[in-house]
Coordinates of C-alpha atoms in Angstrom, one line a residue:
M652 CA -16.8 -13.1 23.9
Y653 CA -13.7 -15.2 23.5
P654 CA -12.0 -15.9 26.7
V655 CA -8.6 -16.5 25.1
V656 CA -8.4 -12.7 24.5
G657 CA -8.6 -12.3 28.3
N658 CA -5.6 -14.5 28.7
W659 CA -3.3 -12.0 26.8
T660 CA -2.2 -9.4 29.3
P661 CA -1.7 -12.0 32.2
S662 CA 0.4 -14.1 30.0
L663 CA 2.6 -11.2 29.0
N664 CA 3.0 -10.2 32.6
A665 CA 4.3 -13.8 33.2
V666 CA 7.1 -13.3 30.8
G667 CA 8.1 -9.8 32.1
I668 CA 5.9 -7.6 29.8
A669 CA 4.0 -5.0 31.8
S670 CA 0.6 -3.9 30.9
A671 CA 0.2 -0.5 29.3
A672 CA -1.8 1.7 31.7
D673 CA -3.0 4.2 29.1
P674 CA -1.9 3.2 25.6
A675 CA -3.6 6.1 24.1
G676 CA -1.9 8.7 26.5
G677 CA 1.5 8.9 24.7
K678 CA 3.1 5.8 25.9
N679 CA 1.9 2.4 24.4
T680 CA 4.8 0.2 25.5
G681 CA 3.4 -3.0 27.0
G682 CA 0.4 -5.2 26.6
F683 CA -3.3 -4.1 26.2
V684 CA -6.5 -4.9 24.4
S685 CA -6.9 -2.0 22.0
T686 CA -10.0 0.0 21.5
V687 CA -11.5 -0.4 17.9
C688 CA -13.3 1.8 15.4
I689 CA -16.8 0.3 15.9
N690 CA -19.9 2.5 16.3
P691 CA -21.4 0.8 19.5
G692 CA -24.9 2.0 18.3
N693 CA -25.1 -0.2 15.4
W694 CA -22.0 -2.4 15.4
T695 CA -20.7 -0.7 12.0
R696 CA -17.2 0.5 11.1
S697 CA -16.4 4.0 12.1
Y698 CA -13.9 5.5 9.7
S699 CA -13.1 8.7 7.8
K700 CA -16.1 8.7 5.6
S701 CA -18.6 8.0 8.3
G702 CA -16.9 10.3 10.8
Y703 CA -16.3 13.3 8.5
I704 CA -18.3 13.2 5.3
D705 CA -21.5 11.4 6.1
P706 CA -22.7 13.9 8.9
L707 CA -22.3 16.8 6.6
P708 CA -25.4 18.7 5.1
P709 CA -25.6 19.3 1.5
R710 CA -23.0 22.0 0.6
A711 CA -22.2 23.7 -2.6
N712 CA -18.5 23.8 -2.1
L713 CA -17.9 19.9 -2.0
D714 CA -18.1 17.6 -4.7
I715 CA -16.9 13.9 -4.3
L716 CA -16.1 12.2 -7.7
V717 CA -16.0 8.5 -7.7
S718 CA -14.5 6.2 -10.4
S719 CA -12.2 9.1 -11.2
T720 CA -8.3 9.3 -11.5
V721 CA -6.3 12.4 -11.1
T722 CA -4.1 12.4 -14.0
R723 CA -1.8 15.5 -13.2
I724 CA -1.7 18.8 -11.6
I725 CA -1.5 21.6 -14.2
F726 CA 1.0 24.5 -13.6
G727 CA 0.8 27.9 -15.0
T728 CA 3.5 30.4 -16.1
K729 CA 6.1 31.8 -13.7
D730 CA 4.9 34.9 -11.8
S731 CA 7.1 37.7 -10.6
N732 CA 8.2 35.9 -7.5
G733 CA 9.6 33.0 -9.6
D734 CA 6.7 30.8 -8.5
I735 CA 4.8 28.5 -11.0
P736 CA 1.5 28.0 -9.2
A737 CA -0.8 25.2 -9.8
T738 CA -3.9 26.4 -11.9
G739 CA -5.8 23.1 -12.4
V740 CA -6.1 19.5 -11.6
E741 CA -7.0 17.1 -14.5
F742 CA -8.8 13.9 -14.0
A743 CA -10.4 11.0 -16.2
S744 CA -12.3 8.0 -15.7
S745 CA -10.0 5.7 -18.0
E746 CA -7.0 5.8 -20.0
T747 CA -8.9 6.6 -23.2
G748 CA -11.6 8.8 -21.6
P749 CA -11.8 12.5 -21.9
R750 CA -9.8 14.5 -19.6
T751 CA -11.6 17.1 -17.5
V752 CA -9.8 20.1 -15.7
V753 CA -10.9 21.6 -12.4
N754 CA -9.5 25.3 -12.2
I755 CA -7.7 26.3 -9.1
S756 CA -8.5 29.6 -7.3
K757 CA -6.5 28.9 -4.1
E758 CA -4.6 25.6 -3.6
V759 CA -4.3 21.9 -4.4
I760 CA -4.4 19.5 -1.4
L761 CA -3.0 16.1 -2.1
T762 CA -4.3 13.4 0.1
G763 CA -3.5 10.3 -1.9
G764 CA -1.6 8.6 0.8
A765 CA 2.0 7.2 0.6
L766 CA 1.6 5.7 -2.8
G767 CA -1.1 8.0 -4.4
S768 CA 0.4 11.4 -3.5
P769 CA 4.0 10.8 -5.0
N770 CA 2.2 9.2 -8.0
I771 CA 0.4 12.4 -8.6
L772 CA 3.4 14.6 -8.2
L773 CA 5.6 12.6 -10.5
H774 CA 3.0 12.4 -13.2
S775 CA 2.8 16.3 -12.7
G776 CA 6.4 16.7 -13.5
I777 CA 7.5 17.1 -9.7
G778 CA 10.2 14.6 -8.6
P779 CA 13.6 13.1 -9.4
K780 CA 14.8 14.2 -13.0
D781 CA 16.2 10.7 -13.7
V782 CA 12.8 9.0 -13.0
L783 CA 10.8 11.6 -14.9
D784 CA 13.1 11.4 -17.8
T785 CA 12.8 7.7 -17.9
A786 CA 9.1 7.7 -17.7
G787 CA 8.7 10.3 -20.5
V788 CA 7.3 13.1 -18.1
T789 CA 8.4 16.7 -18.7
V790 CA 10.2 18.0 -15.7
V791 CA 8.3 21.0 -14.1
S792 CA 10.4 21.2 -10.9
E793 CA 13.3 18.8 -9.9
L794 CA 12.7 17.5 -6.4
P795 CA 14.7 14.3 -5.7
G796 CA 12.9 13.4 -2.5
V797 CA 9.5 12.6 -4.1
G798 CA 8.8 8.9 -3.7
Q799 CA 11.9 8.3 -1.6
H800 CA 12.4 7.3 2.1
L801 CA 9.6 4.6 2.0
Q802 CA 9.2 2.7 5.3
D803 CA 6.8 0.0 6.3
H804 CA 5.8 -2.4 8.9
L805 CA 6.6 -6.2 8.3
S806 CA 5.0 -9.1 10.0
A807 CA 5.3 -12.7 10.3
P808 CA 2.9 -15.2 12.1
V809 CA 3.6 -17.9 14.5
N810 CA 0.7 -20.4 14.3
F811 CA -0.6 -23.1 16.8
E812 CA -3.3 -25.5 16.9
A813 CA -6.3 -24.0 19.0
K814 CA -7.7 -25.8 21.9
V815 CA -10.5 -23.3 22.4
Q816 CA -13.2 -21.8 20.1
T817 CA -11.9 -19.0 17.8
A818 CA -13.6 -16.4 16.0
G819 CA -12.8 -18.1 12.8
D820 CA -14.6 -21.3 14.2
V821 CA -17.8 -19.3 14.9
E822 CA -17.6 -17.6 11.5
T823 CA -17.4 -20.7 9.5
S824 CA -20.0 -22.5 11.6
G825 CA -23.0 -20.8 9.7
S826 CA -25.0 -20.6 12.9
D827 CA -27.4 -17.9 13.6
F828 CA -25.0 -16.6 16.2
S829 CA -22.2 -16.3 13.6
K830 CA -24.4 -13.7 11.8
E831 CA -24.9 -11.5 14.8
P832 CA -23.4 -8.1 14.5
I833 CA -21.3 -8.4 17.6
V834 CA -19.6 -11.5 16.0
M835 CA -19.4 -10.1 12.5
S836 CA -17.7 -7.0 13.9
F837 CA -15.0 -8.7 15.9
I838 CA -11.5 -7.5 15.3
N839 CA -8.2 -8.8 16.7
S840 CA -7.3 -6.3 19.2
A841 CA -5.0 -8.0 21.8
T842 CA -1.8 -6.2 21.2
A843 CA 1.6 -5.5 22.9
Y844 CA 4.5 -3.2 21.9
I845 CA 7.8 -4.5 23.0
N846 CA 10.9 -2.4 23.5
A847 CA 14.5 -3.5 22.7
S848 CA 15.3 -4.4 26.3
N849 CA 12.8 -7.1 26.2
L850 CA 14.0 -8.4 22.9
F851 CA 17.7 -8.4 23.2
D852 CA 20.0 -9.6 26.0
D853 CA 22.2 -6.6 25.0
A854 CA 20.1 -3.8 23.6
A855 CA 22.8 -1.2 24.1
G856 CA 25.3 -3.3 22.2
F857 CA 22.8 -3.9 19.4
A858 CA 22.3 -0.1 19.2
T859 CA 25.9 0.4 18.9
D860 CA 26.3 -2.2 16.2
T861 CA 23.6 -0.4 14.3
S862 CA 25.1 3.0 14.7
D863 CA 28.3 1.7 13.5
A864 CA 26.8 0.4 10.3
L865 CA 25.4 3.8 9.3
A866 CA 28.3 4.9 6.8
S867 CA 28.3 1.5 5.0
S868 CA 24.5 1.3 4.9
A869 CA 24.2 4.9 3.4
S870 CA 26.8 4.0 0.7
K871 CA 25.1 0.8 -0.3
L872 CA 21.4 0.7 0.7
V873 CA 19.9 4.1 -0.8
P874 CA 17.9 3.6 -4.0
S875 CA 18.9 7.0 -5.3
Q876 CA 21.7 8.7 -7.0
Y877 CA 20.9 12.1 -5.4
S878 CA 23.1 13.2 -2.5
E879 CA 20.0 15.0 -0.8
V880 CA 18.3 11.6 -0.6
V881 CA 21.4 10.0 1.0
E882 CA 21.4 12.8 3.6
G883 CA 17.9 12.0 4.2
Y884 CA 18.4 8.4 4.7
K885 CA 21.1 9.2 7.2
A886 CA 18.8 11.5 9.2
I887 CA 16.1 8.9 9.3
Y888 CA 18.4 6.1 10.2
Q889 CA 20.0 8.1 13.1
A890 CA 16.6 9.1 14.5
T891 CA 15.5 5.4 14.3
Q892 CA 18.7 4.1 15.9
K893 CA 18.2 6.4 18.9
L894 CA 15.0 4.8 19.5
I895 CA 16.5 1.4 20.3
T896 CA 17.7 2.5 23.8
Q897 CA 14.4 4.3 24.7
D898 CA 11.2 2.8 26.0
V899 CA 9.8 2.6 22.5
G900 CA 8.1 -0.4 21.0
Q901 CA 10.5 -2.0 18.4
V902 CA 8.1 -5.0 17.8
E903 CA 4.2 -5.4 17.9
L904 CA 2.8 -8.6 19.0
L905 CA -0.8 -9.3 18.0
L906 CA -3.0 -12.2 19.0
S907 CA -5.1 -13.3 16.1
I908 CA -8.1 -15.8 16.4
N909 CA -9.7 -15.1 13.0
S910 CA -8.8 -18.6 11.5
P911 CA -10.7 -21.8 12.2
K912 CA -8.9 -24.1 14.6
T913 CA -5.7 -21.9 14.7
I914 CA -4.4 -19.2 17.0
T915 CA -1.6 -16.9 15.9
I916 CA 0.8 -14.7 17.6
Q917 CA 2.0 -12.2 15.0
A918 CA 5.2 -10.2 15.3
A919 CA 5.7 -7.0 13.4
I920 CA 8.7 -4.7 13.2
Q921 CA 7.8 -1.0 14.0
H922 CA 11.0 1.0 13.4
P923 CA 12.5 -0.5 10.2
F924 CA 16.1 0.7 9.0
S925 CA 15.4 -0.4 5.4
Q926 CA 14.2 2.5 3.2
G927 CA 12.7 1.8 -0.1
R928 CA 11.1 4.0 -2.8
V929 CA 8.0 4.3 -5.2
Y930 CA 8.6 5.6 -8.7
I931 CA 6.8 5.6 -12.2
N932 CA 8.1 3.9 -15.2
S933 CA 5.4 5.1 -17.6
S934 CA 3.8 8.5 -18.6
S935 CA 0.3 7.0 -18.1
P936 CA -1.4 7.8 -14.8
F937 CA -3.4 4.6 -15.2
D938 CA -0.3 2.4 -15.0
P939 CA 0.4 1.2 -11.4
I940 CA 3.2 3.0 -9.5
V941 CA 6.2 0.8 -9.0
I942 CA 6.9 -0.2 -5.4
D943 CA 10.4 -1.1 -4.4
P944 CA 10.1 -1.4 -0.6
Q945 CA 13.7 -2.7 0.0
Y946 CA 12.3 -4.9 2.7
F947 CA 15.2 -6.4 4.7
S948 CA 17.8 -4.7 2.9
H949 CA 19.2 -3.7 6.4
P950 CA 20.1 -6.8 8.5
A951 CA 19.0 -5.0 11.7
D952 CA 15.4 -5.5 10.5
V953 CA 16.0 -9.3 10.3
A954 CA 17.4 -9.3 13.7
I955 CA 14.6 -7.3 15.3
L956 CA 11.9 -9.4 13.8
R957 CA 13.8 -12.6 14.6
Q958 CA 13.7 -11.6 18.3
G959 CA 10.1 -10.9 18.0
I960 CA 9.4 -14.3 16.8
K961 CA 11.4 -15.8 19.7
L962 CA 9.4 -13.7 22.2
A963 CA 6.1 -14.9 20.5
R964 CA 7.2 -18.4 21.1
T965 CA 8.2 -17.7 24.8
L966 CA 4.7 -16.1 25.2
S967 CA 3.0 -19.2 23.8
Q968 CA 4.4 -21.3 26.7
A969 CA 3.2 -18.8 29.5
S970 CA 0.0 -19.4 31.4
P971 CA -2.9 -18.8 31.0
L972 CA -2.5 -18.5 27.3
S973 CA -0.5 -21.8 26.9
G974 CA -3.7 -23.6 28.0
A975 CA -5.5 -22.6 24.8
L976 CA -2.7 -23.5 22.5
G977 CA -1.7 -26.8 21.0
A978 CA 1.3 -27.6 18.9
E979 CA 3.1 -25.1 16.8
T980 CA 2.4 -25.6 13.1
N981 CA 4.2 -22.6 11.7
P982 CA 7.1 -22.3 11.4
G983 CA 7.2 -25.4 13.5
P984 CA 10.0 -27.2 15.5
N985 CA 12.4 -27.6 12.6
V986 CA 12.9 -24.0 12.6
A987 CA 14.9 -23.2 15.6
T988 CA 18.3 -21.6 15.0
D989 CA 18.8 -18.0 14.2
D990 CA 19.8 -18.8 10.6
E991 CA 16.7 -21.1 10.3
I992 CA 14.4 -18.4 11.6
D993 CA 16.0 -15.8 9.2
A994 CA 15.6 -18.1 6.1
W995 CA 11.9 -18.7 7.2
L996 CA 11.2 -15.0 7.7
A997 CA 12.4 -14.3 4.2
G998 CA 9.9 -16.5 2.7
V999 CA 6.9 -15.5 4.9
V1000 CA 7.2 -11.9 5.9
A1001 CA 4.5 -9.5 4.8
T1002 CA 3.4 -6.0 4.9
E1003 CA 1.0 -4.6 7.5
F1004 CA 0.1 -2.0 4.9
H1005 CA 1.5 0.9 6.9
P1006 CA 3.7 2.8 4.2
L1007 CA 4.8 6.2 4.9
A1008 CA 7.6 8.8 4.2
T1009 CA 7.4 9.2 0.4
C1010 CA 6.7 12.9 0.6
S1011 CA 8.7 13.4 3.8
M1012 CA 8.7 16.6 6.0
L1013 CA 12.4 17.1 5.9
P1014 CA 14.7 19.9 4.7
K1015 CA 15.2 19.9 0.9
T1016 CA 18.9 19.2 1.8
Q1017 CA 17.7 15.7 3.1
G1018 CA 15.4 14.9 0.2
G1019 CA 12.4 16.6 1.8
V1020 CA 9.1 17.3 0.1
V1021 CA 7.1 19.4 2.4
D1022 CA 7.8 22.0 5.0
A1023 CA 5.9 22.7 8.3
N1024 CA 3.1 24.1 6.5
L1025 CA 2.7 20.8 4.6
Q1026 CA 3.8 22.8 1.4
S1027 CA 6.8 22.5 -1.0
A1028 CA 6.9 26.2 -1.2
H1029 CA 10.3 26.8 0.9
Y1030 CA 11.8 23.9 -1.0
V1031 CA 10.7 24.3 -4.8
Q1032 CA 9.2 27.6 -5.6
S1033 CA 7.1 26.2 -8.4
T1034 CA 4.7 24.3 -6.3
A1035 CA 3.9 27.0 -3.8
N1036 CA 0.2 26.4 -3.6
V1037 CA 0.3 22.5 -3.4
R1038 CA 0.1 20.9 0.1
V1039 CA 0.3 17.2 1.0
A1040 CA -1.8 16.1 4.0
D1041 CA -1.5 12.4 4.5
S1042 CA 0.9 9.6 5.9
S1043 CA 3.4 10.2 3.1
I1044 CA 4.7 13.3 5.1
F1045 CA 5.9 11.3 8.1
P1046 CA 9.7 10.8 7.9
V1047 CA 10.0 8.2 10.5
S1048 CA 7.9 5.2 11.5
F1049 CA 5.5 5.0 14.4
T1050 CA 5.0 2.4 17.0
A1051 CA 1.3 2.4 15.9
H1052 CA -1.1 1.8 13.1
L1053 CA -1.3 4.8 10.9
M1054 CA -5.0 5.6 11.3
A1055 CA -4.7 8.1 14.2
P1056 CA -1.6 9.9 13.1
T1057 CA -3.1 10.4 9.6
Y1058 CA -6.3 11.7 11.0
A1059 CA -4.1 14.0 13.2
V1060 CA -2.0 15.4 10.2
A1061 CA -5.5 16.1 8.4
E1062 CA -6.7 18.0 11.4
K1063 CA -3.5 20.0 11.6
A1064 CA -3.8 20.6 7.8
S1065 CA -7.3 22.0 8.3
E1066 CA -6.1 24.4 11.0
I1067 CA -3.3 25.7 8.9
I1068 CA -5.6 26.2 5.9
K1069 CA -8.3 27.8 7.9
T1070 CA -5.7 30.2 9.6
K1071 CA -4.5 31.3 6.2
Y1072 CA -7.8 32.0 4.6
S1073 CA -9.8 33.2 7.5
P1074 CA -10.2 37.0 7.7
P1075 CA -8.2 38.6 10.6
A1076 CA -10.2 38.5 13.7
T1077 CA -11.5 42.0 15.1
S1078 CA -12.0 43.0 18.7
T1079 CA -13.7 45.9 20.2
I1080 CA -12.1 47.5 23.3
T1081 CA -14.5 49.4 25.5
T1082 CA -12.9 52.0 27.7
S1083 CA -14.5 54.1 30.3
S1084 CA -17.7 56.0 29.7
N1085 CA -16.0 59.2 28.8
Q1086 CA -13.7 57.6 26.2
A1087 CA -14.5 56.4 22.7
S1088 CA -14.7 52.8 21.8
E1089 CA -11.7 51.7 19.9
T1090 CA -11.9 48.8 17.2
G1091 CA -8.6 47.1 16.3
T1092 CA -7.5 44.2 14.2
N1093 CA -6.0 41.0 15.9
T1094 CA -3.1 40.3 13.6
S1095 CA -1.7 37.4 15.7
H1096 CA -2.7 35.0 12.8
K1097 CA -1.5 36.8 9.7
N1098 CA -2.2 34.9 6.5
D1099 CA 1.5 34.6 5.7
A1100 CA 2.8 34.3 9.3
I1101 CA 2.1 30.7 10.4
S1102 CA 5.2 30.2 12.7
L1103 CA 5.5 26.5 12.9
S1104 CA 8.6 24.6 12.6
A1105 CA 8.7 21.3 11.0
H1106 CA 9.9 19.8 14.2
N1107 CA 7.2 21.4 16.3
L1108 CA 4.5 20.5 13.8
F1109 CA 5.5 16.9 13.6
A1110 CA 5.7 16.7 17.4
T1111 CA 2.2 18.1 17.6
I1112 CA 1.0 15.6 15.2
I1113 CA 2.4 12.7 17.2
L1114 CA 1.0 14.1 20.3
S1115 CA -2.4 14.5 18.6
A1116 CA -2.2 10.9 17.3
T1117 CA -1.3 9.5 20.8
T1118 CA -4.0 11.4 22.8
M1119 CA -7.0 11.3 20.4
T1120 CA -9.7 8.8 21.2
V1121 CA -9.3 6.0 18.6
S1122 CA -12.5 4.5 19.2
L1123 CA -14.8 6.6 17.1
A1124 CA -18.5 6.6 17.3
F1125 CA -20.4 9.1 15.3

């Protein structure tokens, strides 16, 4: 529909960026035009509600409450094992409205995302004691990692005058064609994930410099007083540093044609070294959570994104894309040196809205919040029947948007929960005619014996996310 999109991968090839043969197959480095979540039958968005909820028949065990805010999880008295189980979930429609409690017979499953899930835990008294004390929330269980390790994708645009028609031009024309579903459903999807060797002349040297900065970074940049959180910062930092010398995308490039008379090449960092936090400063669950992202607190992030901007400019001069682009309008020719680019980035960088890691799957000694079963049972006994199943559990960032990984962790959570509460399967073994039939119980999936390590579960989630079909049509 827009020929400039077809110019994307040939132009990347011209500057040494190969095309990704199968970006949904586990290796997405290179250029491609992504699949999109559009139902081809009616050109409507396909997403979690339309995919998972809408097809369901009426069922007595599902109620979806809109315009309702979870105010806290209620915990009971300590049992003989030392656990303090969740007994209810409290919610309300407003700060002054009545509080309603749903009683819990089995578990609470938190799926509030990287901001919502820690918010609920903190208002329930689960989290760092210093945060809870300051907010005036009674401590139920001290868990320093709640809200910590926050990471996000940051992006910046390089804008050019457009010599060709853009989607923004069509949309603002008001023509009959502009109202067609195929036009209204257009999404920018020309993408490339760029590894460090295509960003830096000396990627190995950059990796060494970043590794050498670990100790000073851990001593200065962690927004927590707890040693566990510092250890988690180090573990995440080391995992992120190792990716620099691997064939893993450090920067995402995205071709955007949604603005009238403008074509943009957006660069976004994928594996930030900066870690922030979210926390509460009030006992009211209706007050917004405080987000302290610590963007660009680590200089490596600035360097990576700067190189992404340079590559975007190089790409703009490559044929055939160059034929569709006029003059660069932002940042423009007056921003040329590294220092000038860095200063410009500080003023324009913005989130891609991909936060994660605020309830990380890490050991408790590293500020972890959940274990391999998505529970905090092995870390803090008082919340044994509370699970978290959303993007907050991922301890490291992805070279990807978070939709597919989040669906994957939800699917894994479903498997874990079904395994726990499903009755043991029975099998009948029939022997020869002169022997009696023998019925036995298959105990390979005992309720309390889900043998998954955190590493294996996380690897499975990543594999599921990279191999699932992202273009959903239900």
